[in-house]
Coordinates of C-alpha atoms in Angstrom, one line a residue:
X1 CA 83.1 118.5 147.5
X2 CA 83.6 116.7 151.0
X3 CA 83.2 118.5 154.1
X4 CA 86.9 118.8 155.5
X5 CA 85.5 119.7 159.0
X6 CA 83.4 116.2 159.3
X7 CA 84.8 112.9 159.3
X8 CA 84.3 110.3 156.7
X9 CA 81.1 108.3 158.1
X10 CA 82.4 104.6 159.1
X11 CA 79.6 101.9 158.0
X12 CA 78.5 100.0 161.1
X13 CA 75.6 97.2 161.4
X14 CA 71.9 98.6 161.7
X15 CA 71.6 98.6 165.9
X16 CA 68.7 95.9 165.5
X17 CA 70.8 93.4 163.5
X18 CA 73.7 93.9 165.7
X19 CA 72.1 92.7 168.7
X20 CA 71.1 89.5 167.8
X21 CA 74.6 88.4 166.6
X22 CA 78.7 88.7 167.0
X23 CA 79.9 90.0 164.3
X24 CA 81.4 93.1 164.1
X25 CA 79.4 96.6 164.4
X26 CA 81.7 98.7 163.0
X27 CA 83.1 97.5 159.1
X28 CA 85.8 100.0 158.5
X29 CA 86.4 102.5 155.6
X30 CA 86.9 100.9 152.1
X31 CA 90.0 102.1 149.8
X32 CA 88.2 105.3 148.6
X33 CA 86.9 106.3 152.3
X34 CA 90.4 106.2 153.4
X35 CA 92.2 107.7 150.9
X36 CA 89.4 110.6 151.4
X37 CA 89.9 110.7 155.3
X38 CA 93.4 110.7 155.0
X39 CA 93.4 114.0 152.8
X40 CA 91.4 115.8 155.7
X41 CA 95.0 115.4 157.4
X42 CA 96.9 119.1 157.3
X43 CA 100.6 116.9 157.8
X44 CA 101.2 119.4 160.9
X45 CA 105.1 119.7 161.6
X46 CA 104.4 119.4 165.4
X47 CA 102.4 116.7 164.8
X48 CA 100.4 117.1 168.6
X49 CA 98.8 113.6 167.4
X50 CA 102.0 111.6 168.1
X51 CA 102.6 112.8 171.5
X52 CA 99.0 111.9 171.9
X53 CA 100.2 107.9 171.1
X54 CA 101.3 105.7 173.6
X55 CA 103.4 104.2 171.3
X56 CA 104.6 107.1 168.9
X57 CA 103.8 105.6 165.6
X58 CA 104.4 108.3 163.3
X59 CA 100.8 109.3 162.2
X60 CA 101.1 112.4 159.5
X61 CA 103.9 110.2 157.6
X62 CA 101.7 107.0 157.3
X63 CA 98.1 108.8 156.7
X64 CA 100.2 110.6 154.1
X65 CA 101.0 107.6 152.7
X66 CA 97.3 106.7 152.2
X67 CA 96.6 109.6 151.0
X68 CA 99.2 108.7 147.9
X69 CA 97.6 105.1 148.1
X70 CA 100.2 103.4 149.4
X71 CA 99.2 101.4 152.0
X72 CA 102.3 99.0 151.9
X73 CA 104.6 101.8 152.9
X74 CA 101.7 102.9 155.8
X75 CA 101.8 100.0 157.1
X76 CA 105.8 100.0 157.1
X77 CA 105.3 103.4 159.2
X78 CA 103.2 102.0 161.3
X79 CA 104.8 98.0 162.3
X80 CA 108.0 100.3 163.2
X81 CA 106.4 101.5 166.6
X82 CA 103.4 99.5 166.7
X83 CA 103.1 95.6 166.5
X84 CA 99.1 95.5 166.9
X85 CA 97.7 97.9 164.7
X86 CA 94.6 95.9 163.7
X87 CA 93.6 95.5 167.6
X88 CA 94.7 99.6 168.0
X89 CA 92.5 100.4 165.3
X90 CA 89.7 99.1 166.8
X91 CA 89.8 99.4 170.8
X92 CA 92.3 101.9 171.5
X93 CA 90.5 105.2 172.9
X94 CA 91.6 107.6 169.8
X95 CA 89.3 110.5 171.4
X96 CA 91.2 110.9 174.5
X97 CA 95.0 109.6 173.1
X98 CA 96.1 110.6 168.8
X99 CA 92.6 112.2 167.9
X100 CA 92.1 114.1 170.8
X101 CA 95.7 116.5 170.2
X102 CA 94.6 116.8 166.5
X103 CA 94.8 120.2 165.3
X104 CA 91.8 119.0 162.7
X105 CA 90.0 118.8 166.1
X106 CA 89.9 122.5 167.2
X107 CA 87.5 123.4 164.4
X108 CA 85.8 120.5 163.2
X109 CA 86.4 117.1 163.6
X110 CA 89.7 115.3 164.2
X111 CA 90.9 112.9 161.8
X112 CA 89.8 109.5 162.1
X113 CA 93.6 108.3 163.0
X114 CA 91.7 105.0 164.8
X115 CA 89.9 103.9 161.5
X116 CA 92.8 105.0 159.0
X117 CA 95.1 102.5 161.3
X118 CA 92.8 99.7 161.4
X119 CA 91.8 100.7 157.1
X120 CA 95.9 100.3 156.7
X121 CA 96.2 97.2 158.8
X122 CA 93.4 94.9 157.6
X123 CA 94.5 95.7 153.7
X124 CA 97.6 94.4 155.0
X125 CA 96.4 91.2 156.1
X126 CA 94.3 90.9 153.1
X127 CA 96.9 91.0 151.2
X128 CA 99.6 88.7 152.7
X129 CA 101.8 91.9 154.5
X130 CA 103.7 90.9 157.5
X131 CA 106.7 92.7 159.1
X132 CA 109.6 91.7 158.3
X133 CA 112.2 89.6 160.8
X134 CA 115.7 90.5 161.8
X135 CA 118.3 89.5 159.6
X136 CA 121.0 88.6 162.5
X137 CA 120.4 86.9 166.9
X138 CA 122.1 88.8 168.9
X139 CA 122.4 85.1 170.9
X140 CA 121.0 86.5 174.1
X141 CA 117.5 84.9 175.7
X142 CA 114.8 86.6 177.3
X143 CA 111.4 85.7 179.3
X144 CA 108.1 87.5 178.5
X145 CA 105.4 86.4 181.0
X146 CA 102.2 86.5 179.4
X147 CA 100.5 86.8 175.7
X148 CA 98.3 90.2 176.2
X149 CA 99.4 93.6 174.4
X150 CA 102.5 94.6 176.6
X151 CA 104.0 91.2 176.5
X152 CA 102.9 91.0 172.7
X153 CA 104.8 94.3 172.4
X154 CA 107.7 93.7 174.6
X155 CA 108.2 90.5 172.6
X156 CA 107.9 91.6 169.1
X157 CA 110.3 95.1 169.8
X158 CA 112.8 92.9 171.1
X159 CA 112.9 90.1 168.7
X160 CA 113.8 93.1 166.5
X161 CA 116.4 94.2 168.2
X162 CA 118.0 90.3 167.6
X163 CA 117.0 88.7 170.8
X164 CA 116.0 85.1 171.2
X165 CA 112.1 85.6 172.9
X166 CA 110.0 83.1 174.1
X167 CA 106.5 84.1 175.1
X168 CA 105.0 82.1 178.4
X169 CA 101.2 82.2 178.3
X170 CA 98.8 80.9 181.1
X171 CA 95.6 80.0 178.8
X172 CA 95.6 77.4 176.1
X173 CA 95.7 80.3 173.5
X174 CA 98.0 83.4 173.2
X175 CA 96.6 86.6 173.2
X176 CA 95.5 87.6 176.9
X177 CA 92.6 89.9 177.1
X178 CA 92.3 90.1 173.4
X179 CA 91.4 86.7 173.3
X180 CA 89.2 86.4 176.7
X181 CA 88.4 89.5 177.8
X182 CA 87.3 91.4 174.6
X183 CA 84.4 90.8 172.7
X184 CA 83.8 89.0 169.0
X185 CA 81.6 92.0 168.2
X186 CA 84.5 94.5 169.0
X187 CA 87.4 92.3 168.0
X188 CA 87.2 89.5 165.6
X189 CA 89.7 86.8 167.1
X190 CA 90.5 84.3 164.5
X191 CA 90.5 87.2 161.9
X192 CA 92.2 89.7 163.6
X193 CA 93.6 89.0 167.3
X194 CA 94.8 85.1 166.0
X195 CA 96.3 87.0 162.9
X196 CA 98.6 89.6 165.0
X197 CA 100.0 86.9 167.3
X198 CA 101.0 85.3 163.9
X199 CA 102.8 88.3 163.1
X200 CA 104.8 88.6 165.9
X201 CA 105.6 85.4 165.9
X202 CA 106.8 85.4 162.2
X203 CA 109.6 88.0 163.5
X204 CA 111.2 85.1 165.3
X205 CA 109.1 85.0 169.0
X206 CA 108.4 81.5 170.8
X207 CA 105.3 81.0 172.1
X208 CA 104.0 78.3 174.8
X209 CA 100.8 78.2 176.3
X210 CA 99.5 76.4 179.4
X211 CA 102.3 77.4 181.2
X212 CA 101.2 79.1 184.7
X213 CA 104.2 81.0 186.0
X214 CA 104.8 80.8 189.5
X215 CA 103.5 76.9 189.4
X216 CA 104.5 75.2 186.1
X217 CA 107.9 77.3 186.8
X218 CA 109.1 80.5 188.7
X219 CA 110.9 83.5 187.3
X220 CA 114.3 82.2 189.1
X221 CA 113.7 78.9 187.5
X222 CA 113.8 80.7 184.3
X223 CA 116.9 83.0 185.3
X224 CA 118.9 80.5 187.0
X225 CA 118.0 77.2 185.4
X226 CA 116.3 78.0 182.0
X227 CA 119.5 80.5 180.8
X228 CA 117.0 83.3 180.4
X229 CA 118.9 86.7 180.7
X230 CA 116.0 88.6 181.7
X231 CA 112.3 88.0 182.3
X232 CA 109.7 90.8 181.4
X233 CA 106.4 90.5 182.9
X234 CA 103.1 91.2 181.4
X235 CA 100.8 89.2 183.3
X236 CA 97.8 91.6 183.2
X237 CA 95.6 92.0 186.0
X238 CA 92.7 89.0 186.1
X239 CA 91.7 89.1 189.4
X240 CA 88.4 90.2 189.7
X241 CA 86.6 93.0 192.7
X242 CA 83.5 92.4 194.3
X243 CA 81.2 94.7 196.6
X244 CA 81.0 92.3 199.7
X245 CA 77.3 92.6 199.2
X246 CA 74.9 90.6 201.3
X247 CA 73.9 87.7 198.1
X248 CA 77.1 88.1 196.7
X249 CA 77.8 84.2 196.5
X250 CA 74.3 83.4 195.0
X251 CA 74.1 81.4 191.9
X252 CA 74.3 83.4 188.9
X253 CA 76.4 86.1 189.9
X254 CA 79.5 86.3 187.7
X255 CA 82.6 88.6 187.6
X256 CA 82.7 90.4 184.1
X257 CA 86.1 88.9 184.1
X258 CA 84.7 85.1 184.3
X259 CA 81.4 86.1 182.3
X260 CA 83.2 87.0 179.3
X261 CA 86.3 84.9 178.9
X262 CA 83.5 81.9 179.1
X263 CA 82.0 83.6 176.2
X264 CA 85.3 85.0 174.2
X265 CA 87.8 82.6 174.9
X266 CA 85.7 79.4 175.2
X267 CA 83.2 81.0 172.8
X268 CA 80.0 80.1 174.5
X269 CA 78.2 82.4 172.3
X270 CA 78.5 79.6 169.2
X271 CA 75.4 76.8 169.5
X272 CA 78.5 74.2 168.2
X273 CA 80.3 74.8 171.9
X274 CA 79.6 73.4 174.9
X275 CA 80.8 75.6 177.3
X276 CA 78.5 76.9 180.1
X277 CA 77.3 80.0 180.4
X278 CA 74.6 81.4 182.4
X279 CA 71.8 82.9 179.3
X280 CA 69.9 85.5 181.8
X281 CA 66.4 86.4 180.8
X282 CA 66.9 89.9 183.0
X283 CA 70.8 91.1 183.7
X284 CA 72.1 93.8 185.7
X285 CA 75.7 94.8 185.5
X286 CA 77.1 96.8 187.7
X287 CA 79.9 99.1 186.7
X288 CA 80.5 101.4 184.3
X289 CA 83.4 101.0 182.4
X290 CA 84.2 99.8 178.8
X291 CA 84.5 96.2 180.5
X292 CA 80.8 97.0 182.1
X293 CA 79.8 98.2 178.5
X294 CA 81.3 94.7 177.1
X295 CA 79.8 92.5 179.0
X296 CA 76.1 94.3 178.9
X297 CA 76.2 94.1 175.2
X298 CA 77.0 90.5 175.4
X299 CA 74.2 89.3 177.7
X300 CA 72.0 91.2 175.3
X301 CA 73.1 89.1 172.2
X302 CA 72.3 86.5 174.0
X303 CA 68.9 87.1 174.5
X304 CA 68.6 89.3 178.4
X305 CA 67.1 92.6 178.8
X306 CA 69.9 94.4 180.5
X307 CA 70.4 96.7 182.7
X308 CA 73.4 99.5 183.8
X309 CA 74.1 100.2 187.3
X310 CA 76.3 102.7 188.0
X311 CA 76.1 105.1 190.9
X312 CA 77.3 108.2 189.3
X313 CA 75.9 109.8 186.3
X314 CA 76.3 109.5 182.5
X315 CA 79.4 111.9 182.7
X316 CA 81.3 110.8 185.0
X317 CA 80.9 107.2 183.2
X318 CA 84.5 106.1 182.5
X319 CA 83.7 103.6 179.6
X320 CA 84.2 105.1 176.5
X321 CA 81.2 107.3 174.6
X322 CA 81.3 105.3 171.5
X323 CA 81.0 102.2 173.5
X324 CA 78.4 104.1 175.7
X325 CA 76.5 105.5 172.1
X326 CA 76.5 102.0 170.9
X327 CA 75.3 100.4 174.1
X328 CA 72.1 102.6 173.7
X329 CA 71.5 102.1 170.3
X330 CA 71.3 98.7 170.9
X331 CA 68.8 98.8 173.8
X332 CA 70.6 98.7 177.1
X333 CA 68.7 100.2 179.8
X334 CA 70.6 102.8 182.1
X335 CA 70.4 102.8 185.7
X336 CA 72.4 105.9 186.7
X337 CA 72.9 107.2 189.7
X338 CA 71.9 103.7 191.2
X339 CA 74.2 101.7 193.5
X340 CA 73.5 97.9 194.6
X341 CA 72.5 97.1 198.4
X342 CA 71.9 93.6 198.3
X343 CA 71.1 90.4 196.0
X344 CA 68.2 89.2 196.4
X345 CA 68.1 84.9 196.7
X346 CA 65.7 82.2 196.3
X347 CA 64.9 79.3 198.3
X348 CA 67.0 77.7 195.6
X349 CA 70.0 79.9 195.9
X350 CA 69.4 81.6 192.5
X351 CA 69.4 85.3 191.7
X352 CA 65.7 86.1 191.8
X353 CA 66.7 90.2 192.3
X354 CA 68.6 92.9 193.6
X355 CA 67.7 96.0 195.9
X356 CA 69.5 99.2 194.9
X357 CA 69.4 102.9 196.2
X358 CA 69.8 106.0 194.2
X359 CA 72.5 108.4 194.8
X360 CA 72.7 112.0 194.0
X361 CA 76.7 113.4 193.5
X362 CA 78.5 115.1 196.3
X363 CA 82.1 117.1 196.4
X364 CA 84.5 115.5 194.6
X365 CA 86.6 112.6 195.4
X366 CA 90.5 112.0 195.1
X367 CA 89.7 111.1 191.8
X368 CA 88.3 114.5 190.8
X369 CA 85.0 113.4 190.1
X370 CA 81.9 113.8 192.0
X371 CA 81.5 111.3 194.7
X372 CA 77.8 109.7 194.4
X373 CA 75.9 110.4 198.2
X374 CA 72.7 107.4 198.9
X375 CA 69.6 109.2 199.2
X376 CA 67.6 108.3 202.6
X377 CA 64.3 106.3 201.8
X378 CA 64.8 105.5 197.9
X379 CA 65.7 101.6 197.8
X380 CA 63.8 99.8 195.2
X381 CA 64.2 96.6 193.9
X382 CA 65.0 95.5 190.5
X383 CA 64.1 91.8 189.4
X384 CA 67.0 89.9 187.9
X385 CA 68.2 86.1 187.5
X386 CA 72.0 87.0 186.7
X387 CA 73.8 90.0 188.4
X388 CA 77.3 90.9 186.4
X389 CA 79.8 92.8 188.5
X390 CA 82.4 94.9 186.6
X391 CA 84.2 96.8 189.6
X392 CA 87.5 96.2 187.9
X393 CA 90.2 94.0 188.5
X394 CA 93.9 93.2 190.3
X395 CA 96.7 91.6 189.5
X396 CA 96.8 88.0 190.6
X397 CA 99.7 87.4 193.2
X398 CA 100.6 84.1 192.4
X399 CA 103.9 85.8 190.5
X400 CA 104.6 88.3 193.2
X401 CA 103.9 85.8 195.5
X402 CA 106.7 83.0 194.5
X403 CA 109.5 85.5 193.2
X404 CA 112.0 86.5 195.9
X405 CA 113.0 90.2 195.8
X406 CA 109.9 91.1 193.8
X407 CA 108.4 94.8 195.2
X408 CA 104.7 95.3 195.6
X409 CA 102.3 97.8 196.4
X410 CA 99.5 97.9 198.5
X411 CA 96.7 97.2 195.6
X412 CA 99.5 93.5 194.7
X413 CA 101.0 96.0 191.3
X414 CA 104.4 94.9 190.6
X415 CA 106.7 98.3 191.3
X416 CA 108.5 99.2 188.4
X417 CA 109.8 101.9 186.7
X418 CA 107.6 103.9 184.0
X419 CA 110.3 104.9 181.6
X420 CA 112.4 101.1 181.7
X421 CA 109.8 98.4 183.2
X422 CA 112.6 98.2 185.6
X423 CA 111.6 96.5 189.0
X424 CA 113.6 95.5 192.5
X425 CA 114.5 92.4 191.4
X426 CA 118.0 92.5 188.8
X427 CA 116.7 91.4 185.2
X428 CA 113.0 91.5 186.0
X429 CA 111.1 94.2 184.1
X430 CA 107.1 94.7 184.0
X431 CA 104.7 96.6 182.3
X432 CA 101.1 97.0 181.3
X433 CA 98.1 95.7 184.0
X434 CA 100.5 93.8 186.5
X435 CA 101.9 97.5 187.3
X436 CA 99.1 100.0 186.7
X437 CA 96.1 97.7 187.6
X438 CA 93.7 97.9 184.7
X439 CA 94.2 100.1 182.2
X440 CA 93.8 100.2 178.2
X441 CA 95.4 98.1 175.4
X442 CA 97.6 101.0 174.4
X443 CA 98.8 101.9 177.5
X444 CA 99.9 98.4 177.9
X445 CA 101.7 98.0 175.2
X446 CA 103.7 101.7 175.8
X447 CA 104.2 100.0 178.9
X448 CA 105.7 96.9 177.2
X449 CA 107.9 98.8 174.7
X450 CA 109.5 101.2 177.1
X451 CA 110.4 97.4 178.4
X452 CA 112.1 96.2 175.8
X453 CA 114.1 99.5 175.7
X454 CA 114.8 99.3 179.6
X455 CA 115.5 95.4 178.8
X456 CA 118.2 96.4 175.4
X457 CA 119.8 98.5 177.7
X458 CA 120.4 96.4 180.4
X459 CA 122.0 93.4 178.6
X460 CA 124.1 95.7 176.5
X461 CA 125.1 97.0 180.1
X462 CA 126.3 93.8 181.8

């Protein structure tokens, strides 16, 4: 008889194999796996796990439903709050959101809500299940400003609701972070990020791509010329920090942001595409969040040793532990408790190394956690040809920049209203990145549903 305590194990590629290739590490539960997670489930009245969501998908009534073998009518539970369940499945941080309020949790393990959602999602895909679109337009037209999860969301929630949505994306192909800022290895894109776009666009949503908003066309073109109603955006945050390091500007220093969509997007990884991209033979990244953890484990596949620099420990490490687990499985080498003082240049210009200093952790910081202190006389020098900074992002400003009546903070966020997406200007909601500065998929896409919400309300209102 199965332990009810432990998790069903979740088949993943052998660490070795994994880092010399893209495909995906983890390969999800099979029929009988899920059916046998799902009956770990106790079905709790005050299901904790759905406060836990970002999104409120009701999670004891569709794991119930695997539990009976239904996966149809799970993944009916499921497209009712959530219209990326594939992508949740896989990147959303289940320990810390769903998982982390199950009751399963306080004596074992919780249940494995992540892999049941991604199990239900990919059977139906497999098997030709889409959501199904409104019946009846409600004949009014709004604006969503970019293709990532909270414009994905916003979109697909109000195209339920009857509205006529058209989708304005930046990039040459919809999806937003998904597509560029992701990795294969993580999230498959023709398979599974090309394959949710299709399903929100089968409930009725436009999209067009290579449209740069606040150049091709401003938001009070669209509201004043373009008989949009209102115009949500959910234009993520793509601008990329840097350390203002001497060395900074050498050849082969990236942004994690430029590094990766070079290889996602334009898929520099494949030997049939011709885009460039800088193949390190030693890589430092510095950062350590789940963007630092992506782009690490991409340099490695293609070829580097690579190194982790972060100047606070391994628990103050924000990217997530699987990520982190993974990461050192494969061979990534942690520099903790390290911070960058300069890139080190050649005659040529080229990255030939970069001098670092180790910290040790002081009082804590605003942030609660332990603010990292240089220690006198410890600079050493690591040698490197490609340095990868992954200090997080902001949004751009181009939108904020060229719509009148637009509030911004001090960090260029879009002010707007957590429970509506509301902002200053009238008929101009935002969500996700563009108002938090970076934050998770799920988180964006709570973001962009509360939107849609704040966006019913307001039409119905006028």
């Amino acid at each position: 008889m199965a332990d009810v305590l432990k998790k069903v194990p979740v088949k993943e590629q052998d660490p070795k194999v994994r880092a010399t290739n893209f495909e995906e590490v983890c390969l999800g539960y099979g029929k009988e796996e899920a059916v046998e997670e799902a009956n770990r489930c106790l079905h709790c009245k005050n299901a904790k796990c759905i406060a836990g969501c970002p999104v409120s998908i009701n999670i004891p009534d569709f794991i119930g439903e695997v539990k009976e073998g239904k996966f149809e009518e799970a993944y009916k539970v499921i497209s009712q709050s959530s219209a990326l369940p594939a992508i949740c499945g896989r990147v959303c941080p289940q320990e810390s959101q769903c998982e982390g309020k199950c009751i399963r949790g306080i004596k074992g393990e919780a249940v494995s809500i992540g892999k049941l959602e991604r199990f239900v999602a990919d059977w139906a895909r497999e098997n030709g299940i889409k959501p199904e679109a409104p019946s009846v337009k409600n004949g009014h037209k709004i604006a969503v400003i970019g293709s990532g999860p909270s414009g994905l969301t916003c979109a697909g929630d109000l195209a339920k609701m009857g509205y006529d949505v058209t989708i304005f994306e930046a990039l040459h192909k919809a999806g937003g972070v998904l597509v560029y800022g992701i990795p294969e290895f993580r999230l498959p894109k023709d398979d599974v990020v090309a394959k949710e776009v299709e399903n929100v666009k089968a409930l009725g949503v436009k999209i067009e791509t290579n449209v740069v908003v606040g150049k091709s066309v401003t938001i009070d073109d669209l509201l004043k010329e373009e008989g949009f109603e209102a115009v949500f955006i959910g234009s993520g945050a793509g601008l990329p920090m840097f350390m203002g390091i001497p060395g900074e500007q050498a050849k082969g220093v990236f942004s994690a942001n430029e590094y990766l969509t070079r290889n996602n997007l334009m898929k520099a990884f494949r030997e049939d595409y011709d885009t460039p991209i800088a193949k390190g033979k030693k890589v430092a990244v510095v950062g350590g969040g789940n963007v630092a953890m992506d782009a690490a484990r991409t340099a490695l596949r293609l070829g580097a040793e690579v190194h982790i620099v972060y100047r606070r420990s391994e628990a103050e490490l924000p990217a997530r532990k699987e990520e982190v687990h993974h990461a050192k499985e494969e061979g990534i080498i942690f520099d903790l408790l390290t911070n960058p003082k300069e890139i080190l240049v050649d005659e040529n210009g080229f990255v030939k190394g970069m001098t670092c200093i180790r910290m040790e952790l002081g009082e804590p910081d605003a942030s609660g956690r332990r603010r990292p202190v240089e220690i006198p006389g410890s600079e050493f020098d690591l040698e490197l040809d490609t340095v990868i900074m992954s200090l997080g992002t902001s949004p751009n400003p181009l939108i904020s920049s060229t719509t009148y009546g637009l509030d911004t903070n001090k960090r260029k966020c879009i002010v707007a209203e957590e429970s509506t997406g509301a902002t200053s200007k009238d008929g101009v909601y935002a969500g996700g990145d563009a108002v938090t500065g970076a934050a998770t998929v799920i988180l964006a896409m709570g973001a962009g549903k509360a939107a849609a919400k704040g966006i019913d309300e307001y039409i119905k209102a006028k």
